[in-house]
CSV table of C-alpha atoms in Angstrom, one decimal:
chain,number,residue,atom,x,y,z
A,214,MET,CA,3.4,-16.4,14.9
A,215,PRO,CA,3.6,-15.8,18.5
A,216,VAL,CA,0.2,-14.2,19.0
A,217,ARG,CA,-0.9,-13.1,22.2
A,218,ALA,CA,-4.5,-11.4,21.8
A,219,SER,CA,-5.0,-7.6,22.7
A,220,GLY,CA,-7.3,-4.8,21.7
A,221,ARG,CA,-4.7,-2.0,22.4
A,222,ARG,CA,-3.3,1.2,20.7
A,223,GLN,CA,0.0,1.3,20.5
A,224,ARG,CA,1.9,3.6,22.9
A,225,PRO,CA,3.6,7.0,21.2
A,226,ALA,CA,7.1,5.6,21.0
A,227,SER,CA,6.0,3.1,18.8
A,228,ALA,CA,3.5,4.2,16.7
A,229,ARG,CA,6.1,5.2,13.9
A,230,SER,CA,7.9,2.2,14.2
A,231,ALA,CA,8.7,0.5,11.2
A,232,ALA,CA,10.9,-2.2,12.6
A,233,ASP,CA,11.5,-5.6,12.3
A,234,GLY,CA,9.0,-7.9,15.0
A,235,MET,CA,6.5,-4.5,14.8
A,236,LYS,CA,3.2,-5.7,15.9
A,237,LEU,CA,0.0,-6.5,13.8
A,238,HIS,CA,-3.3,-7.9,14.5
A,239,ARG,CA,-4.4,-11.0,12.9
A,240,ARG,CA,-8.6,-11.7,12.4
A,241,THR,CA,-9.8,-15.4,10.7
A,242,VAL,CA,-12.9,-14.1,8.2
A,243,ARG,CA,-14.0,-16.6,5.4
A,244,LEU,CA,-13.6,-15.5,2.4
A,245,ALA,CA,-15.6,-17.4,-0.4
A,246,GLY,CA,-16.5,-20.8,1.2
A,247,ARG,CA,-12.7,-20.8,3.6
A,248,PRO,CA,-11.1,-19.7,6.4
A,249,HIS,CA,-8.3,-17.1,5.3
A,250,THR,CA,-6.0,-15.1,8.0
A,251,VAL,CA,-6.8,-11.5,7.7
A,252,VAL,CA,-3.6,-9.9,9.2
A,253,SER,CA,-4.1,-5.3,9.2
A,254,LEU,CA,-2.0,-2.4,11.2
A,255,ARG,CA,-3.1,-2.2,14.9
A,256,PRO,CA,-4.7,1.4,14.8
A,257,GLY,CA,-2.5,4.4,15.8
A,258,THR,CA,0.3,3.1,13.4
A,259,ALA,CA,1.0,6.5,12.5
A,260,VAL,CA,0.7,5.9,8.4
A,261,ARG,CA,-1.2,6.8,5.6
A,262,PHE,CA,-1.6,6.2,2.0
A,263,SER,CA,-2.8,7.1,-1.3
A,264,THR,CA,-4.0,5.1,-4.7
A,265,ASN,CA,-4.7,6.4,-8.1
A,266,LEU,CA,-5.2,5.4,-11.2
A,267,PHE,CA,-2.7,7.4,-13.8
A,268,HIS,CA,-1.5,6.1,-17.2
A,269,GLU,CA,-3.2,2.6,-16.8
A,270,THR,CA,-1.0,1.5,-14.1
A,271,TRP,CA,-2.5,1.7,-10.0
A,272,HIS,CA,0.1,4.1,-7.8
A,273,VAL,CA,0.0,3.4,-4.1
A,274,LEU,CA,0.5,6.3,-2.8
A,275,SER,CA,3.0,7.6,0.6
A,276,ASP,CA,6.1,9.3,2.4
A,277,ARG,CA,9.8,7.5,2.4
A,278,HIS,CA,7.5,6.1,6.1
A,279,GLY,CA,5.0,4.3,4.4
A,280,ALA,CA,7.3,3.0,1.7
A,281,ARG,CA,9.6,1.7,4.2
A,282,LEU,CA,6.5,0.4,5.8
A,283,LEU,CA,5.1,-1.5,2.5
A,284,GLY,CA,8.4,-2.9,1.6
A,285,ARG,CA,8.8,-4.2,5.7
A,286,LEU,CA,4.8,-5.5,5.2
A,287,LEU,CA,5.7,-7.3,2.3
A,288,TRP,CA,9.0,-9.1,3.7
A,289,GLY,CA,7.0,-10.3,6.0
A,290,LEU,CA,4.7,-11.8,4.4
A,291,SER,CA,7.3,-13.3,1.5
A,292,TYR,CA,8.5,-15.6,4.8
A,293,GLN,CA,5.4,-15.7,7.0
A,294,SER,CA,2.9,-16.2,4.9
A,295,ARG,CA,-0.1,-19.8,4.6
A,296,PRO,CA,-1.8,-20.4,2.3
A,297,GLY,CA,-4.8,-17.6,2.8
A,298,THR,CA,-2.5,-15.2,4.5
A,299,LEU,CA,-3.7,-11.7,3.4
A,300,VAL,CA,-2.5,-8.4,4.9
A,301,VAL,CA,-5.0,-5.9,4.3
A,302,ILE,CA,-4.3,-2.6,5.0
A,303,ASP,CA,-7.1,-0.7,5.1
A,304,ARG,CA,-9.3,2.9,5.3
A,305,GLY,CA,-8.1,3.8,8.7
A,306,PHE,CA,-4.7,4.5,7.1
A,307,ILE,CA,-5.8,5.6,3.4
A,308,THR,CA,-6.3,9.3,2.6
A,309,THR,CA,-7.3,10.8,-0.2
A,310,THR,CA,-4.2,11.7,-3.1
A,311,PRO,CA,-2.0,14.7,-3.0
A,312,PHE,CA,-3.4,15.5,-6.3
A,313,ASP,CA,-7.0,17.1,-6.3
A,314,GLY,CA,-8.6,15.2,-4.0
A,315,ASP,CA,-9.6,12.5,-4.9
A,316,PRO,CA,-10.8,9.3,-2.3
A,317,ALA,CA,-8.5,6.2,-2.4
A,318,ASP,CA,-8.9,2.1,-2.7
A,319,ARG,CA,-7.5,0.1,0.3
A,320,ILE,CA,-4.9,-2.0,-0.2
A,321,VAL,CA,-4.2,-5.9,-0.3
A,322,LEU,CA,-1.7,-8.0,-0.8
A,323,VAL,CA,-1.4,-11.4,-1.8
A,324,PRO,CA,1.3,-14.0,-1.8
A,325,ALA,CA,0.2,-15.2,-5.0
A,326,TRP,CA,1.7,-18.1,-5.4
A,327,ASP,CA,0.0,-20.5,-2.0
A,328,THR,CA,-3.8,-18.0,-1.7
A,329,PRO,CA,-5.9,-17.9,-4.5
A,330,PHE,CA,-7.7,-13.9,-5.1
A,331,THR,CA,-10.7,-13.8,-6.8
A,332,ALA,CA,-13.2,-11.0,-7.8
A,333,ARG,CA,-15.2,-13.5,-5.2
A,334,HIS,CA,-12.6,-13.3,-2.4
A,335,ALA,CA,-12.4,-9.6,-3.1
A,336,ARG,CA,-16.2,-8.6,-2.6
A,337,ALA,CA,-16.7,-10.5,0.4
A,338,LEU,CA,-13.3,-9.1,2.2
A,339,LYS,CA,-14.9,-5.2,1.3
A,340,ALA,CA,-17.9,-6.5,2.8
A,341,ARG,CA,-16.3,-7.5,6.3
A,342,LEU,CA,-14.2,-4.3,6.1
A,343,PRO,CA,-13.8,-2.5,8.7
A,344,PRO,CA,-13.6,-5.4,11.2
A,345,ALA,CA,-16.6,-5.4,13.5
A,346,SER,CA,-15.2,-7.1,16.0
A,347,ALA,CA,-11.7,-6.8,18.0
A,348,PRO,CA,-8.7,-9.2,16.5
A,349,ASP,CA,-8.0,-12.7,17.0
A,350,GLY,CA,-5.2,-12.2,18.6
A,351,THR,CA,-1.4,-10.0,17.3
A,352,VAL,CA,1.1,-11.1,15.3
A,353,ARG,CA,5.4,-10.8,15.8
A,354,TRP,CA,5.9,-9.5,12.1
A,355,HIS,CA,10.0,-10.4,11.7
A,356,THR,CA,11.6,-9.9,9.0
A,357,HIS,CA,15.1,-11.0,9.5
A,358,GLY,CA,18.1,-9.8,6.4
A,359,LEU,CA,15.8,-7.2,5.0
A,360,ASP,CA,17.8,-4.1,7.1
A,361,ALA,CA,20.9,-5.4,5.1
A,362,ALA,CA,19.2,-5.7,1.8
A,363,LEU,CA,18.4,-1.9,2.2
A,364,ALA,CA,21.6,-0.8,3.7
A,365,ASP,CA,23.2,-1.9,0.1
A,366,PRO,CA,20.0,-3.3,-2.3
A,367,LYS,CA,22.1,-3.2,-5.6
A,368,ALA,CA,24.1,-6.2,-4.3
A,369,TRP,CA,21.5,-7.5,-2.6
A,370,LEU,CA,18.5,-7.0,-6.2
A,371,GLY,CA,22.2,-7.7,-8.2
A,372,ALA,CA,22.7,-10.8,-6.4
A,373,ASN,CA,19.4,-12.4,-5.6
A,374,ARG,CA,17.6,-11.6,-9.0
A,375,ASP,CA,15.8,-14.5,-9.7
A,376,ARG,CA,16.6,-14.7,-13.4
A,377,ASP,CA,14.6,-17.4,-14.6
A,378,ALA,CA,11.6,-16.1,-13.7
A,379,ARG,CA,8.3,-16.7,-16.4
A,380,VAL,CA,5.9,-15.0,-14.6
A,381,CYS,CA,5.6,-11.6,-12.7
A,382,GLY,CA,3.1,-10.1,-10.9
A,383,ARG,CA,0.6,-7.8,-11.2
A,384,VAL,CA,-1.5,-5.0,-9.5
A,385,GLU,CA,-4.6,-4.5,-10.0
A,386,ARG,CA,-7.9,-3.1,-8.8
A,387,LEU,CA,-10.7,-5.9,-8.0
A,388,ASN,CA,-13.8,-4.4,-6.1
A,389,GLY,CA,-12.7,-1.4,-5.3
A,390,LEU,CA,-9.2,-2.7,-3.5
A,391,VAL,CA,-5.9,-1.7,-5.1
A,392,VAL,CA,-4.5,-5.3,-4.5
A,393,LEU,CA,-0.5,-5.9,-5.3
A,394,ARG,CA,0.0,-10.0,-6.1
A,395,PRO,CA,3.4,-10.9,-6.3
A,396,GLN,CA,4.0,-14.9,-7.8
A,397,SER,CA,6.3,-15.8,-5.5
A,398,PRO,CA,8.4,-14.9,-2.0
A,399,HIS,CA,11.5,-14.4,-4.4
A,400,GLU,CA,9.1,-11.5,-6.3
A,401,MET,CA,7.2,-10.8,-2.6
A,402,ARG,CA,11.0,-10.0,-2.0
A,403,GLU,CA,12.5,-7.9,-4.3
A,404,TRP,CA,9.0,-5.9,-4.5
A,405,ALA,CA,9.8,-5.4,-0.5
A,406,VAL,CA,13.4,-4.1,-1.4
A,407,HIS,CA,12.1,-1.6,-4.3
A,408,CYS,CA,9.7,-0.4,-2.2
A,409,GLY,CA,11.8,0.5,0.9
A,410,ARG,CA,14.5,1.8,-0.8
A,411,LEU,CA,12.8,5.2,-2.3
A,412,ASP,CA,13.5,8.5,-0.3
A,413,PRO,CA,12.3,11.3,-1.7
A,414,HIS,CA,14.8,13.5,0.0
A,415,ASP,CA,16.8,15.2,-2.8
A,416,HIS,CA,14.3,15.5,-5.2
A,417,GLY,CA,11.0,15.9,-3.1
A,418,MET,CA,10.0,13.0,-5.0
A,419,ASP,CA,10.7,9.1,-5.9
A,420,TYR,CA,8.8,5.6,-7.2
A,421,THR,CA,9.4,2.1,-8.2
A,422,TYR,CA,7.7,0.1,-10.7
A,423,LEU,CA,5.9,-3.5,-9.4
A,424,GLY,CA,4.3,-5.9,-11.9
A,425,GLU,CA,3.6,-6.5,-15.3
A,426,GLY,CA,0.4,-5.0,-17.2
A,427,ALA,CA,-0.1,-4.7,-21.1
A,428,HIS,CA,1.2,-1.7,-22.1
A,429,TYR,CA,3.3,-0.2,-18.5
A,430,ALA,CA,4.2,-2.0,-15.4
A,431,SER,CA,1.1,-2.6,-13.8
A,432,GLY,CA,1.7,-1.1,-11.1
A,433,GLU,CA,4.3,1.2,-9.2
A,434,VAL,CA,5.3,2.8,-5.7
A,435,GLN,CA,5.3,6.3,-5.3
A,436,VAL,CA,6.9,9.2,-2.5
A,437,PHE,CA,6.6,12.2,-2.1
A,438,ARG,CA,9.3,14.4,1.1
A,439,SER,CA,5.9,16.3,0.9
A,440,PHE,CA,3.3,13.9,1.0
A,441,ARG,CA,0.9,14.6,3.9
A,442,ARG,CA,1.2,18.3,3.3
A,443,ASP,CA,-0.1,18.1,-0.4
A,444,VAL,CA,-2.7,15.9,0.6
A,445,SER,CA,-4.2,18.5,3.0
A,446,VAL,CA,-3.3,21.1,-0.2
A,447,ALA,CA,-5.8,18.8,-2.2
A,448,ARG,CA,-8.4,18.6,-0.3
A,449,ARG,CA,-8.5,21.9,1.2
A,450,ALA,CA,-8.4,23.1,-2.8
A,451,ARG,CA,-11.3,20.4,-4.1
A,452,ALA,CA,-13.5,21.6,-1.0
A,453,GLU,CA,-13.4,25.5,-2.5
A,454,VAL,CA,-13.5,24.5,-5.7
A,455,LEU,CA,-16.9,22.5,-4.9
A,456,ASP,CA,-18.2,25.3,-2.7
A,457,GLU,CA,-18.2,27.7,-5.3
A,458,LEU,CA,-20.0,25.6,-7.6
A,459,ASP,CA,-23.1,26.5,-9.1
A,460,GLU,CA,-24.0,22.6,-10.7
A,461,PRO,CA,-22.1,18.7,-10.5
A,462,VAL,CA,-20.2,18.7,-12.6
A,463,GLY,CA,-17.2,15.1,-14.1
A,464,ALA,CA,-14.0,14.7,-13.0
A,465,GLU,CA,-12.8,15.7,-15.9
A,466,VAL,CA,-13.5,19.0,-15.2
A,467,LEU,CA,-12.9,19.4,-11.8
A,468,ARG,CA,-10.1,18.3,-11.4
A,469,PRO,CA,-8.3,21.1,-13.6
A,470,LEU,CA,-10.3,23.5,-11.6
A,471,VAL,CA,-8.6,21.8,-7.8
A,472,TRP,CA,-4.8,21.7,-9.2
A,473,ASP,CA,-4.9,24.8,-10.4
A,474,ARG,CA,-6.3,25.9,-6.9
A,475,ALA,CA,-4.2,24.2,-5.3
A,476,GLU,CA,-1.1,25.7,-6.9
A,477,ALA,CA,-2.7,29.0,-5.4
A,478,LEU,CA,-2.2,27.7,-2.1
A,479,LYS,CA,0.7,26.4,-2.3
A,480,ARG,CA,2.1,29.9,-3.4
């Protein structure tokens, strides 16, 4: 990976970009007694994600741009991974949920075929986020082939499906981190195409399942056309409801109140 030390913020023109060759930060951190390379988005990147658990499935929530950037991260990692390489979407790019304003978890992409990642690793990584020091360098994130795959995702998935795969990746929460863990480079590229093709324009929402769970898919990426507006409305609704309550209440009481207030605000 070509590397250049840099601490500068992105120019406005590149902050929205999710193209081949985008620049990411690289740091070396020690997790569970071994050095790991942690790749992360640069400050100023114009993208936001959220996470929640629903029907035993961990959801990654965003808009179309977020899904395309997530696909870019997955595709690049499938080729550029070395043992101990992780991609982290840190707190600066995580927002509250668009449903009820709940706080969300940071996201970690792990190439499970060459990088063990246990609860111990997650605990150590979480303790080191956000990083206190400047990055060690800048990575050019190459994603050759992804644009062609996204131009005709059905054809690519049909031609490249790994029909002999016996193992399936998982999405799970470890020590406050939502971890996307495909089991092979091919599966990671499949996840990248599934994410990158999402488009909520026609119906307001789109989604794709990721990984395998006991009863449902273990993960889902869900995108909304009005993601940022919904986040703002839910946050305002939650603040108003909390301000009116005389005493603390549990989530099972609070959330329906926030949903009702959010619907009223939207009207």
